């Protein structure tokens, strides 16, 4: 599978090329940088030109075999040599931070620290090559970045007006697992920095809908963790949350009763097996067990349990197993609770700490009503 390169790498290459243009007076066809991963990336330059004492250059974002919303966008750098320091800002299409809790301070362009370092090092590299000493004003812009950002997490995180310039290794790996887990981490950090002491987490949109319709919280109240339930628990504990409340559809959370913490179907399934085994322990007849094993969906299996009057006691047994495995993952570092629901039958079971359920919901309602606590960053702290 083909690797790609990050928006941060694109910005560094474009900035290095623009400085080369200003020093040499020539327009190169391509430019390259060594990424933090140690790999060298060389890219063709697009729309390279002079604008008075400013050099302008763009590099097209390439995501390899893991395309995302930024794939194909042009990352521009406008550079003017002046002063003694390297100053980096964002232009049109690059987001600006409006809320605390993110890597960059409020008011700064959403250009993260690794891309900023890459840009600075790339600029100094080419200056050293020519024996030039100077500062520089660098503005990174992304035509169409404002529209692309609407399809990202940026609006929810308080990054307005465009995409973020990101990347820790400079390389986009074909496997997107790390990017997904990093997104969960960013969202949890954002919640913590803004005063949340309990983490409300759900695997996906079913959970969000349930939270809105049955609990009355806003759509942004919960952090989506996808299939990475175990990682979400770990991250919430690492970030110092007092408790985590998992709310999810039975099709995902029932897998936890078998100790499955990554609920993607390619990793493991076991839904029918969990339901069937626990139903058997509660004395459900063999013909009903066979129907459970043949069920296409969790709701189909639940309908069999409801039909034979065993739903409540089977779900109570399953809740105990879910509680066991979540508790094992938490390892005493964080309190936990969970609610398992069905789109057809509503809440099926809950478990863990009732106080975590109560506190998490109350905290969410408080924020919805504008009475939430403000994070340290809002108070001028670190």
mmCIF file with all atom_site columns, N, CA and C in Angstrom, residues 11 75-79 88-94 137-143:
data_model
loop_
_atom_site.group_PDB
_atom_site.id
_atom_site.type_symbol
_atom_site.label_atom_id
_atom_site.label_alt_id
_atom_site.label_comp_id
_atom_site.label_asym_id
_atom_site.label_entity_id
_atom_site.label_seq_id
_atom_site.pdbx_PDB_ins_code
_atom_site.Cartn_x
_atom_site.Cartn_y
_atom_site.Cartn_z
_atom_site.occupancy
_atom_site.B_iso_or_equiv
_atom_site.pdbx_formal_charge
_atom_site.auth_seq_id
_atom_site.auth_comp_id
_atom_site.auth_asym_id
_atom_site.auth_atom_id
_atom_site.pdbx_PDB_model_num
ATOM 1  N N  . UNK A 1 11  ? 3.352  21.885 3.615  1.00 0.00 ? 11  UNK A N  1
ATOM 2  C CA . UNK A 1 11  ? 3.659  23.266 3.993  1.00 0.00 ? 11  UNK A CA 1
ATOM 3  C C  . UNK A 1 11  ? 5.162  23.485 4.115  1.00 0.00 ? 11  UNK A C  1
ATOM 4  N N  . UNK A 1 75  ? -1.566 23.162 -0.847 1.00 0.00 ? 75  UNK A N  1
ATOM 5  C CA . UNK A 1 75  ? -1.071 23.829 0.362  1.00 0.00 ? 75  UNK A CA 1
ATOM 6  C C  . UNK A 1 75  ? -0.079 24.898 -0.078 1.00 0.00 ? 75  UNK A C  1
ATOM 7  N N  . UNK A 1 76  ? -0.468 26.158 0.066  1.00 0.00 ? 76  UNK A N  1
ATOM 8  C CA . UNK A 1 76  ? 0.348  27.293 -0.388 1.00 0.00 ? 76  UNK A CA 1
ATOM 9  C C  . UNK A 1 76  ? 1.199  27.854 0.747  1.00 0.00 ? 76  UNK A C  1
ATOM 10 N N  . UNK A 1 77  ? 2.364  28.363 0.359  1.00 0.00 ? 77  UNK A N  1
ATOM 11 C CA . UNK A 1 77  ? 3.200  29.127 1.282  1.00 0.00 ? 77  UNK A CA 1
ATOM 12 C C  . UNK A 1 77  ? 3.600  30.430 0.610  1.00 0.00 ? 77  UNK A C  1
ATOM 13 N N  . UNK A 1 78  ? 3.354  31.535 1.302  1.00 0.00 ? 78  UNK A N  1
ATOM 14 C CA . UNK A 1 78  ? 3.807  32.865 0.857  1.00 0.00 ? 78  UNK A CA 1
ATOM 15 C C  . UNK A 1 78  ? 4.900  33.307 1.826  1.00 0.00 ? 78  UNK A C  1
ATOM 16 N N  . UNK A 1 79  ? 6.076  33.593 1.287  1.00 0.00 ? 79  UNK A N  1
ATOM 17 C CA . UNK A 1 79  ? 7.228  33.877 2.145  1.00 0.00 ? 79  UNK A CA 1
ATOM 18 C C  . UNK A 1 79  ? 7.864  35.210 1.767  1.00 0.00 ? 79  UNK A C  1
ATOM 19 N N  . UNK A 1 88  ? 5.316  32.265 11.565 1.00 0.00 ? 88  UNK A N  1
ATOM 20 C CA . UNK A 1 88  ? 4.419  31.429 10.763 1.00 0.00 ? 88  UNK A CA 1
ATOM 21 C C  . UNK A 1 88  ? 2.975  31.742 11.134 1.00 0.00 ? 88  UNK A C  1
ATOM 22 N N  . UNK A 1 89  ? 2.148  31.968 10.124 1.00 0.00 ? 89  UNK A N  1
ATOM 23 C CA . UNK A 1 89  ? 0.730  32.239 10.362 1.00 0.00 ? 89  UNK A CA 1
ATOM 24 C C  . UNK A 1 89  ? -0.097 31.521 9.303  1.00 0.00 ? 89  UNK A C  1
ATOM 25 N N  . UNK A 1 90  ? -1.380 31.506 9.519  1.00 0.00 ? 90  UNK A N  1
ATOM 26 C CA . UNK A 1 90  ? -2.288 30.883 8.567  1.00 0.00 ? 90  UNK A CA 1
ATOM 27 C C  . UNK A 1 90  ? -3.073 31.918 7.800  1.00 0.00 ? 90  UNK A C  1
ATOM 28 N N  . UNK A 1 91  ? -3.308 31.644 6.531  1.00 0.00 ? 91  UNK A N  1
ATOM 29 C CA . UNK A 1 91  ? -4.120 32.507 5.699  1.00 0.00 ? 91  UNK A CA 1
ATOM 30 C C  . UNK A 1 91  ? -5.461 31.857 5.401  1.00 0.00 ? 91  UNK A C  1
ATOM 31 N N  . UNK A 1 92  ? -6.027 32.195 4.269  1.00 0.00 ? 92  UNK A N  1
ATOM 32 C CA . UNK A 1 92  ? -7.345 31.690 3.894  1.00 0.00 ? 92  UNK A CA 1
ATOM 33 C C  . UNK A 1 92  ? -7.320 30.166 3.767  1.00 0.00 ? 92  UNK A C  1
ATOM 34 N N  . UNK A 1 93  ? -8.322 29.540 4.350  1.00 0.00 ? 93  UNK A N  1
ATOM 35 C CA . UNK A 1 93  ? -8.439 28.085 4.260  1.00 0.00 ? 93  UNK A CA 1
ATOM 36 C C  . UNK A 1 93  ? -7.728 27.321 5.353  1.00 0.00 ? 93  UNK A C  1
ATOM 37 N N  . UNK A 1 94  ? -6.972 28.036 6.195  1.00 0.00 ? 94  UNK A N  1
ATOM 38 C CA . UNK A 1 94  ? -6.350 27.422 7.378  1.00 0.00 ? 94  UNK A CA 1
ATOM 39 C C  . UNK A 1 94  ? -7.142 27.881 8.594  1.00 0.00 ? 94  UNK A C  1
ATOM 40 N N  . UNK A 1 137 ? 8.742  35.884 7.155  1.00 0.00 ? 137 UNK A N  1
ATOM 41 C CA . UNK A 1 137 ? 7.305  35.849 7.439  1.00 0.00 ? 137 UNK A CA 1
ATOM 42 C C  . UNK A 1 137 ? 6.682  34.828 6.496  1.00 0.00 ? 137 UNK A C  1
ATOM 43 N N  . UNK A 1 138 ? 6.030  33.833 7.055  1.00 0.00 ? 138 UNK A N  1
ATOM 44 C CA . UNK A 1 138 ? 5.481  32.727 6.266  1.00 0.00 ? 138 UNK A CA 1
ATOM 45 C C  . UNK A 1 138 ? 3.984  32.625 6.537  1.00 0.00 ? 138 UNK A C  1
ATOM 46 N N  . UNK A 1 139 ? 3.204  32.622 5.476  1.00 0.00 ? 139 UNK A N  1
ATOM 47 C CA . UNK A 1 139 ? 1.749  32.465 5.600  1.00 0.00 ? 139 UNK A CA 1
ATOM 48 C C  . UNK A 1 139 ? 1.325  31.237 4.803  1.00 0.00 ? 139 UNK A C  1
ATOM 49 N N  . UNK A 1 140 ? 0.718  30.281 5.490  1.00 0.00 ? 140 UNK A N  1
ATOM 50 C CA . UNK A 1 140 ? 0.241  29.052 4.861  1.00 0.00 ? 140 UNK A CA 1
ATOM 51 C C  . UNK A 1 140 ? -1.249 29.210 4.568  1.00 0.00 ? 140 UNK A C  1
ATOM 52 N N  . UNK A 1 141 ? -1.654 28.912 3.352  1.00 0.00 ? 141 UNK A N  1
ATOM 53 C CA . UNK A 1 141 ? -3.072 28.999 2.989  1.00 0.00 ? 141 UNK A CA 1
ATOM 54 C C  . UNK A 1 141 ? -3.479 27.774 2.180  1.00 0.00 ? 141 UNK A C  1
ATOM 55 N N  . UNK A 1 142 ? -4.785 27.507 2.168  1.00 0.00 ? 142 UNK A N  1
ATOM 56 C CA . UNK A 1 142 ? -5.312 26.323 1.486  1.00 0.00 ? 142 UNK A CA 1
ATOM 57 C C  . UNK A 1 142 ? -6.604 26.695 0.772  1.00 0.00 ? 142 UNK A C  1
ATOM 58 N N  . UNK A 1 143 ? -6.557 26.969 -0.531 1.00 0.00 ? 143 UNK A N  1
ATOM 59 C CA . UNK A 1 143 ? -7.798 27.237 -1.261 1.00 0.00 ? 143 UNK A CA 1
ATOM 60 C C  . UNK A 1 143 ? -8.780 26.077 -1.110 1.00 0.00 ? 143 UNK A C  1
#
